[in-house]
Backbone as JSON, one array per atom type, in Angstrom:
{
  "sequence": "MYEDGEDQVAVAGANEEIASLRAIVEGTASVTGEEFFQSLVKNLAAAIAVQYAFVAEFAVANTHARTLAYWAKDRLHQNLEWALAGTPCEDVVRGGLCHHPRGISQKFCHDLAMVEMGIESYLGVPLKDGAGNVLGHLAVFDQRPMPEEPRRLFIFKIFAARAAAELQRLRVEQALAHS",
  "N": [[-20.59, -26.42, -9.24], [-21.08, -23.41, -11.01], [-23.83, -21.22, -11.48], [-25.0, -20.05, -14.55], [-25.05, -17.26, -14.58], [-23.23, -16.61, -12.62], [-21.22, -17.81, -13.43], [-20.47, -15.53, -15.3], [-19.91, -13.58, -13.88], [-17.82, -14.42, -12.26], [-15.42, -14.63, -14.33], [-15.61, -12.07, -15.32], [-14.89, -10.73, -12.99], [-12.48, -11.88, -12.81], [-11.08, -11.15, -15.25], [-11.34, -8.37, -14.48], [-9.2, -8.36, -12.34], [-6.84, -9.13, -13.99], [-6.24, -7.04, -15.65], [-6.01, -5.0, -13.86], [-3.58, -5.87, -12.79], [-1.93, -6.13, -14.8], [-1.85, -3.48, -15.57], [-0.58, -2.41, -13.34], [1.92, -3.63, -13.67], [3.05, -2.81, -16.01], [3.18, 0.0, -15.67], [5.06, 0.03, -13.65], [7.35, -1.71, -14.47], [9.36, -0.69, -16.07], [10.82, 0.88, -14.46], [12.59, 2.45, -11.82], [13.73, 2.88, -8.17], [12.88, 6.33, -6.98], [10.83, 6.64, -9.18], [9.87, 4.06, -9.47], [8.52, 3.82, -7.3], [6.84, 5.85, -6.97], [5.13, 5.47, -9.43], [4.28, 2.77, -8.47], [2.53, 3.4, -6.38], [0.57, 5.24, -7.39], [-0.69, 3.67, -9.47], [-1.51, 1.15, -7.99], [-3.18, 2.24, -6.28], [-5.24, 3.04, -8.25], [-5.76, 0.05, -9.47], [-6.86, -0.85, -7.08], [-8.83, 0.62, -6.4], [-9.09, 3.1, -4.3], [-8.44, 5.82, -2.65], [-6.05, 6.91, -1.47], [-2.69, 5.73, -1.49], [0.42, 4.62, -0.04], [3.81, 3.93, 0.15], [6.37, 3.31, 2.47], [9.41, 3.53, 4.49], [11.04, 2.57, 7.57], [11.92, 5.12, 9.79], [14.15, 6.96, 12.25], [14.87, 4.77, 14.35], [13.19, 2.83, 14.17], [10.52, 3.71, 15.07], [9.43, 5.59, 14.03], [7.83, 6.31, 10.48], [8.68, 7.09, 6.99], [7.42, 8.14, 4.29], [8.21, 6.88, 0.57], [6.9, 7.5, -1.71], [3.86, 8.78, -1.98], [0.54, 8.67, -2.92], [-2.5, 10.45, -2.87], [-5.63, 11.3, -3.73], [-5.78, 12.28, -6.38], [-3.77, 12.43, -7.24], [0.65, 12.46, -6.89], [1.82, 13.71, -3.72], [4.01, 15.21, -1.45], [6.52, 13.56, 0.37], [6.21, 12.45, 3.49], [6.62, 12.21, 6.83], [6.15, 10.49, 10.12], [5.11, 9.3, 13.42], [4.97, 6.01, 14.58], [3.34, 4.93, 16.7], [0.05, 4.09, 17.78], [-1.18, 4.03, 15.42], [-2.58, 2.67, 12.36], [-0.33, 1.78, 11.2], [1.31, 0.82, 12.51], [0.66, -1.55, 13.45], [1.16, -3.1, 11.09], [4.07, -2.8, 10.62], [4.86, -4.6, 12.5], [4.91, -7.09, 11.56], [2.84, -8.26, 10.04], [0.07, -8.64, 8.15], [-2.58, -6.0, 7.71], [-5.65, -5.47, 8.03], [-8.34, -3.16, 7.92], [-11.64, -3.12, 7.55], [-13.38, -1.23, 7.69], [-14.3, 1.9, 9.9], [-12.0, 2.67, 10.66], [-11.17, 4.98, 11.68], [-12.29, 5.56, 13.96], [-11.18, 3.05, 15.52], [-8.61, 3.76, 15.6], [-8.3, 6.25, 17.2], [-6.7, 8.24, 18.11], [-4.94, 8.89, 16.04], [-4.57, 11.52, 14.5], [-4.38, 12.36, 12.06], [-5.53, 10.43, 10.48], [-8.06, 10.59, 11.45], [-8.82, 13.45, 11.01], [-8.66, 13.22, 8.13], [-10.83, 12.12, 7.44], [-10.99, 9.01, 7.16], [-11.85, 5.84, 6.4], [-11.18, 3.05, 5.95], [-8.57, 0.8, 5.82], [-5.58, -0.81, 4.58], [-2.67, -2.78, 4.97], [0.75, -3.91, 4.15], [3.51, -5.6, 5.37], [7.09, -4.5, 4.43], [9.56, -6.63, 3.57], [12.69, -8.16, 3.76], [14.93, -10.55, 2.57], [15.4, -12.13, 4.75], [13.21, -11.84, 6.27], [13.32, -9.7, 7.66], [11.4, -6.49, 8.74], [11.2, -3.75, 6.46], [9.57, -1.52, 5.94], [6.62, -0.45, 4.89], [3.72, -1.28, 2.73], [0.53, 0.63, 2.15], [-2.94, 0.99, 1.63], [-5.53, 3.15, 1.62], [-8.89, 4.57, 2.4], [-11.66, 6.8, 2.22], [-14.07, 5.58, 2.25], [-15.55, 2.54, 3.04], [-13.95, -0.84, 2.81], [-13.98, -3.94, 1.08], [-14.8, -7.2, 2.82], [-13.42, -9.39, 2.32], [-10.73, -8.37, 0.38], [-10.88, -8.54, -2.91], [-8.56, -8.4, -4.89], [-6.26, -8.41, -3.11], [-4.36, -10.26, -3.68], [-3.0, -9.16, -5.61], [-1.86, -6.88, -4.36], [-0.06, -7.9, -2.52], [1.67, -9.04, -3.97], [3.0, -7.01, -5.12], [3.87, -5.55, -2.88], [5.76, -7.53, -2.23], [7.79, -6.81, -4.48], [7.98, -3.95, -4.06], [9.37, -4.37, -1.88], [11.86, -5.79, -2.6], [12.77, -3.76, -4.24], [13.26, -1.55, -2.6], [15.47, -2.61, -0.73], [17.34, -2.94, -2.88], [18.01, -0.56, -3.29], [18.97, 0.38, -0.68], [21.24, -1.29, -0.85], [22.58, -0.08, -3.11], [22.94, 2.62, -1.84], [24.66, 1.8, 0.14], [26.85, 1.04, -1.24], [27.7, 3.29, -2.61], [28.33, 4.88, -0.31], [30.76, 3.7, 0.67]],
  "CA": [[-20.83, -25.69, -10.43], [-21.74, -22.19, -10.91], [-24.99, -21.03, -12.86], [-24.18, -19.17, -15.9], [-24.93, -15.69, -14.04], [-22.1, -16.79, -11.46], [-19.86, -17.85, -14.33], [-20.29, -14.72, -16.08], [-19.57, -12.81, -12.58], [-16.35, -14.87, -11.74], [-15.02, -14.33, -15.38], [-15.65, -10.59, -15.1], [-13.89, -10.59, -11.73], [-10.81, -12.48, -13.25], [-10.63, -10.06, -16.03], [-10.62, -7.27, -13.95], [-7.71, -8.25, -11.77], [-5.81, -9.27, -14.95], [-6.47, -5.76, -16.22], [-5.53, -4.1, -12.71], [-2.3, -6.49, -12.46], [-1.07, -5.49, -16.35], [-1.8, -1.96, -15.38], [0.59, -1.95, -12.45], [3.4, -4.17, -14.07], [3.27, -1.8, -17.16], [3.64, 1.35, -14.91], [6.39, 0.05, -12.94], [8.21, -2.62, -15.09], [11.01, -0.13, -16.81], [11.52, 2.29, -13.85], [13.49, 1.87, -10.25], [14.12, 3.82, -7.33], [11.73, 6.68, -6.75], [10.35, 6.69, -10.25], [9.06, 2.92, -9.34], [7.43, 3.63, -6.06], [5.63, 6.65, -7.61], [4.22, 4.58, -10.15], [3.48, 2.0, -8.09], [1.43, 4.36, -5.64], [-0.47, 5.92, -8.28], [-1.17, 2.62, -10.29], [-2.05, 0.39, -6.84], [-4.78, 2.91, -5.68], [-5.96, 3.02, -9.25], [-6.29, -1.17, -9.41], [-7.6, -1.3, -6.09], [-9.95, 2.1, -6.34], [-8.89, 3.45, -3.13], [-8.34, 7.34, -2.61], [-4.6, 6.98, -0.86], [-1.73, 4.53, -1.19], [1.93, 4.93, 0.05], [5.15, 2.84, 0.34], [7.14, 3.87, 3.39], [10.46, 2.57, 5.28], [11.45, 3.01, 8.78], [12.97, 6.28, 9.77], [14.14, 7.11, 13.74], [14.93, 3.68, 15.21], [11.86, 1.92, 13.77], [9.62, 4.31, 15.43], [8.64, 6.42, 12.89], [7.57, 5.74, 9.24], [8.77, 7.83, 6.19], [7.11, 7.62, 2.66], [8.99, 6.87, -0.12], [5.8, 7.62, -2.57], [2.54, 9.05, -1.59], [-0.47, 9.23, -3.89], [-3.76, 11.2, -2.4], [-6.7, 11.34, -4.46], [-5.58, 12.33, -7.7], [-1.89, 13.11, -7.53], [1.3, 12.61, -6.02], [2.11, 14.74, -2.75], [5.0, 15.63, -0.75], [6.8, 12.7, 1.37], [6.15, 12.77, 5.07], [7.16, 11.21, 8.05], [4.99, 10.44, 11.18], [5.33, 8.35, 14.73], [3.97, 4.79, 14.06], [2.51, 4.65, 17.97], [-1.38, 4.41, 17.81], [-1.52, 4.27, 14.18], [-2.6, 1.28, 11.96], [0.78, 1.1, 10.44], [2.24, 0.35, 13.82], [0.39, -3.17, 13.39], [1.73, -3.52, 9.86], [5.35, -2.88, 10.64], [5.1, -5.62, 13.53], [5.23, -8.36, 10.53], [1.66, -8.81, 9.65], [-1.22, -7.71, 6.92], [-3.23, -5.28, 8.96], [-7.06, -4.92, 7.06], [-9.59, -2.92, 8.69], [-12.36, -2.86, 6.32], [-14.35, -0.36, 8.04], [-14.1, 2.19, 11.43], [-10.37, 2.8, 11.31], [-11.07, 6.35, 12.48], [-12.9, 5.09, 15.59], [-10.56, 2.09, 16.05], [-7.34, 4.44, 15.97], [-8.8, 8.06, 17.26], [-5.44, 9.04, 18.48], [-4.18, 9.01, 14.94], [-5.28, 12.61, 14.24], [-4.19, 12.67, 10.36], [-6.64, 9.72, 9.67], [-9.7, 11.19, 11.63], [-9.14, 14.69, 10.28], [-9.18, 12.96, 6.51], [-12.27, 10.99, 7.51], [-10.56, 7.82, 6.78], [-12.99, 4.77, 7.0], [-10.79, 2.07, 5.87], [-6.95, 0.76, 5.68], [-5.05, -2.39, 4.19], [-1.37, -2.44, 4.69], [1.45, -5.01, 4.23], [4.98, -4.95, 5.34], [8.16, -4.85, 2.94], [10.14, -7.75, 4.31], [13.84, -8.46, 3.09], [15.03, -11.93, 2.37], [15.83, -12.72, 5.97], [11.96, -11.94, 6.96], [13.19, -8.3, 8.7], [10.5, -5.51, 8.11], [12.03, -2.63, 6.25], [8.65, -0.69, 6.14], [5.16, -1.04, 4.53], [2.76, -0.55, 1.89], [-0.52, 0.85, 2.55], [-3.97, 1.88, 1.01], [-6.79, 3.89, 2.71], [-9.77, 5.57, 1.57], [-12.68, 7.64, 2.78], [-15.09, 4.82, 2.07], [-15.28, 0.79, 3.55], [-13.36, -1.8, 1.43], [-14.74, -4.96, 1.12], [-14.05, -7.51, 3.88], [-11.89, -9.98, 1.73], [-10.52, -7.62, -0.99], [-10.52, -9.09, -4.33], [-7.16, -7.88, -5.19], [-5.08, -8.81, -2.03], [-2.55, -11.07, -4.08], [-2.11, -7.88, -6.36], [-1.34, -6.14, -3.35], [0.89, -8.88, -1.81], [2.57, -9.35, -4.96], [3.61, -5.47, -5.37], [4.54, -5.33, -1.61], [7.1, -7.87, -2.22], [8.38, -6.03, -5.46], [8.42, -2.85, -3.13], [10.57, -4.44, -0.84], [13.25, -5.82, -3.53], [13.23, -2.36, -4.46], [13.95, -0.87, -1.47], [16.43, -3.4, -0.64], [18.25, -2.71, -3.82], [18.1, 1.02, -3.23], [19.74, -0.02, 0.08], [22.7, -1.97, -1.16], [23.09, 1.08, -3.74], [23.33, 3.59, -1.22], [25.84, 1.29, 1.02], [28.14, 1.14, -1.94], [28.18, 4.62, -2.43], [29.22, 5.23, 0.41], [32.03, 2.85, 0.99]],
  "C": [[-21.47, -24.53, -10.3], [-22.84, -22.17, -11.77], [-24.32, -20.19, -13.43], [-24.14, -17.51, -15.1], [-23.27, -15.79, -13.37], [-20.85, -16.91, -12.23], [-19.33, -16.64, -14.92], [-19.63, -13.39, -14.99], [-18.02, -12.97, -12.47], [-15.51, -14.22, -13.33], [-14.73, -12.55, -15.7], [-14.63, -10.11, -14.27], [-12.33, -10.81, -12.18], [-10.52, -11.75, -14.46], [-10.09, -8.94, -15.51], [-9.43, -7.17, -13.2], [-6.86, -8.54, -12.45], [-5.58, -7.93, -15.32], [-5.9, -5.04, -15.29], [-4.1, -4.76, -12.73], [-1.45, -6.08, -14.07], [-1.12, -4.07, -15.77], [-0.49, -1.53, -14.46], [1.91, -2.49, -13.02], [3.67, -3.05, -15.04], [3.75, -0.55, -16.67], [4.69, 1.19, -14.07], [7.44, -0.9, -13.5], [9.52, -1.63, -15.49], [11.26, 1.15, -15.77], [12.03, 1.62, -12.26], [13.4, 2.96, -9.53], [12.62, 4.89, -7.27], [10.56, 6.83, -7.79], [9.13, 5.28, -9.66], [8.31, 3.13, -8.32], [6.64, 4.95, -6.36], [4.61, 6.0, -8.31], [3.74, 3.4, -9.6], [2.29, 2.43, -6.95], [0.07, 4.29, -6.29], [-1.14, 4.35, -9.01], [-1.98, 1.24, -9.15], [-3.33, 0.94, -6.6], [-5.68, 2.92, -6.64], [-6.81, 1.6, -9.27], [-7.14, -1.13, -8.13], [-8.97, -0.43, -5.76], [-9.84, 2.2, -5.1], [-8.43, 5.25, -3.5], [-6.45, 7.44, -2.36], [-3.91, 5.75, -1.05], [-0.19, 5.26, -0.76], [2.47, 3.85, 0.16], [5.82, 3.96, 1.48], [8.06, 2.94, 4.2], [10.62, 3.08, 6.62], [12.16, 4.23, 9.09], [13.06, 6.42, 11.88], [13.81, 5.84, 14.47], [13.77, 2.89, 15.08], [10.69, 2.64, 14.76], [8.95, 5.35, 14.84], [8.63, 5.79, 11.46], [7.91, 7.17, 8.59], [8.47, 7.33, 4.69], [8.06, 8.06, 1.98], [8.04, 7.67, -1.71], [4.73, 7.83, -1.8], [1.64, 9.65, -2.36], [-1.77, 9.64, -2.76], [-4.91, 11.54, -3.66], [-6.4, 11.22, -5.74], [-4.15, 13.1, -8.2], [-1.0, 12.79, -6.56], [1.51, 13.64, -5.05], [3.49, 14.36, -2.19], [5.32, 14.34, 0.16], [6.72, 13.21, 2.74], [6.56, 11.69, 5.86], [6.31, 11.32, 9.39], [5.61, 9.54, 12.22], [4.52, 7.42, 14.47], [2.95, 4.58, 15.71], [0.83, 5.19, 17.34], [-1.74, 4.61, 16.79], [-1.68, 2.73, 13.42], [-1.03, 0.82, 11.37], [1.59, 0.6, 11.54], [1.92, -1.21, 13.8], [1.16, -3.83, 12.25], [2.94, -3.87, 10.17], [5.67, -3.93, 12.03], [5.55, -6.8, 12.5], [3.92, -8.72, 9.77], [0.71, -8.05, 8.53], [-2.45, -7.29, 8.12], [-4.32, -4.83, 7.63], [-7.92, -4.46, 8.16], [-10.99, -2.44, 7.68], [-13.07, -1.49, 6.36], [-14.19, 0.44, 9.78], [-12.91, 2.39, 11.49], [-10.39, 3.98, 11.95], [-11.55, 6.24, 14.01], [-11.71, 4.15, 16.43], [-8.9, 2.75, 16.6], [-7.65, 6.25, 16.05], [-7.6, 8.7, 17.56], [-4.65, 9.07, 17.22], [-4.78, 10.12, 14.15], [-5.25, 12.65, 12.65], [-5.25, 11.61, 10.0], [-7.96, 10.08, 9.96], [-9.74, 12.67, 10.74], [-9.69, 14.39, 8.87], [-10.29, 12.47, 6.49], [-11.92, 9.43, 6.71], [-11.08, 6.72, 7.51], [-12.33, 3.32, 6.87], [-9.21, 1.99, 5.63], [-6.8, -0.71, 5.34], [-3.39, -1.9, 3.74], [-0.67, -4.12, 5.0], [2.98, -4.77, 4.42], [5.84, -5.63, 4.32], [9.17, -5.66, 3.98], [11.37, -8.0, 3.28], [13.91, -9.98, 2.98], [15.11, -12.37, 3.79], [14.26, -12.61, 6.77], [12.07, -10.3, 8.02], [12.15, -7.26, 7.91], [11.18, -4.28, 8.14], [10.99, -1.48, 6.04], [7.3, -1.32, 5.55], [4.61, -0.28, 3.29], [1.42, -0.6, 2.37], [-1.65, 1.42, 1.69], [-5.04, 2.11, 1.76], [-7.94, 4.36, 2.04], [-10.76, 5.96, 2.72], [-13.97, 6.49, 3.21], [-14.69, 3.17, 2.71], [-14.65, 0.31, 2.1], [-14.04, -2.95, 1.8], [-13.82, -5.91, 1.97], [-12.98, -8.41, 3.63], [-11.68, -9.19, 0.53], [-10.24, -8.27, -2.1], [-9.18, -9.18, -4.87], [-6.12, -7.92, -4.2], [-4.05, -9.25, -2.75], [-2.17, -10.18, -5.08], [-1.14, -7.38, -5.29], [-0.09, -6.97, -2.54], [2.15, -9.16, -2.78], [3.38, -7.93, -5.02], [4.32, -5.15, -4.14], [5.87, -5.76, -1.77], [8.22, -7.48, -3.26], [8.96, -4.53, -4.86], [9.75, -3.14, -2.46], [11.64, -4.93, -1.49], [13.71, -4.44, -4.01], [14.01, -1.59, -3.75], [15.48, -1.4, -1.09], [17.59, -3.27, -1.52], [19.08, -1.38, -3.64], [19.28, 1.01, -1.85], [21.28, -0.01, -0.13], [23.15, -0.69, -1.98], [23.73, 2.1, -2.85], [24.86, 3.14, -0.13], [27.07, 1.21, 0.02], [28.48, 2.2, -2.0], [28.81, 5.23, -1.74], [30.3, 4.82, 1.09], [33.33, 3.26, 0.14]]
}
């Protein structure tokens, strides 16, 4: 049983999570394709209170990743491509959740982009198809530490599944257009 103060904190936290979930759902419900991914990273960054968010797919025989949408600080940026080796993204695309609450630049000192940006924390989850194959990943990162147990992790996982479904839908659409 919680004390009255603990109950109020728990209720406030739950209400905040519901508001975050609602903002992401409303921002992504009516869009598909590129617009979906752009809305997702913008709203996810705001909901989790981080400066950076991206959704990416594999490129160049699964040794590189390419963003489908990239949010940095206060706006969408041009998509980019990078080698996965030596980055925290490499761990994610192996199939598991990757959470580094602090010290990311020290742990991945060869990831020059992260080091130069002064990134302190990283959270990424793979995008998997129905057969469990990794298609890419969804990640957020920040110049500040993240909580050890991010309260909104369930929101993150829900939208990673939705991003994976949208990526699969786009690939089927592209395959049909090419046939």
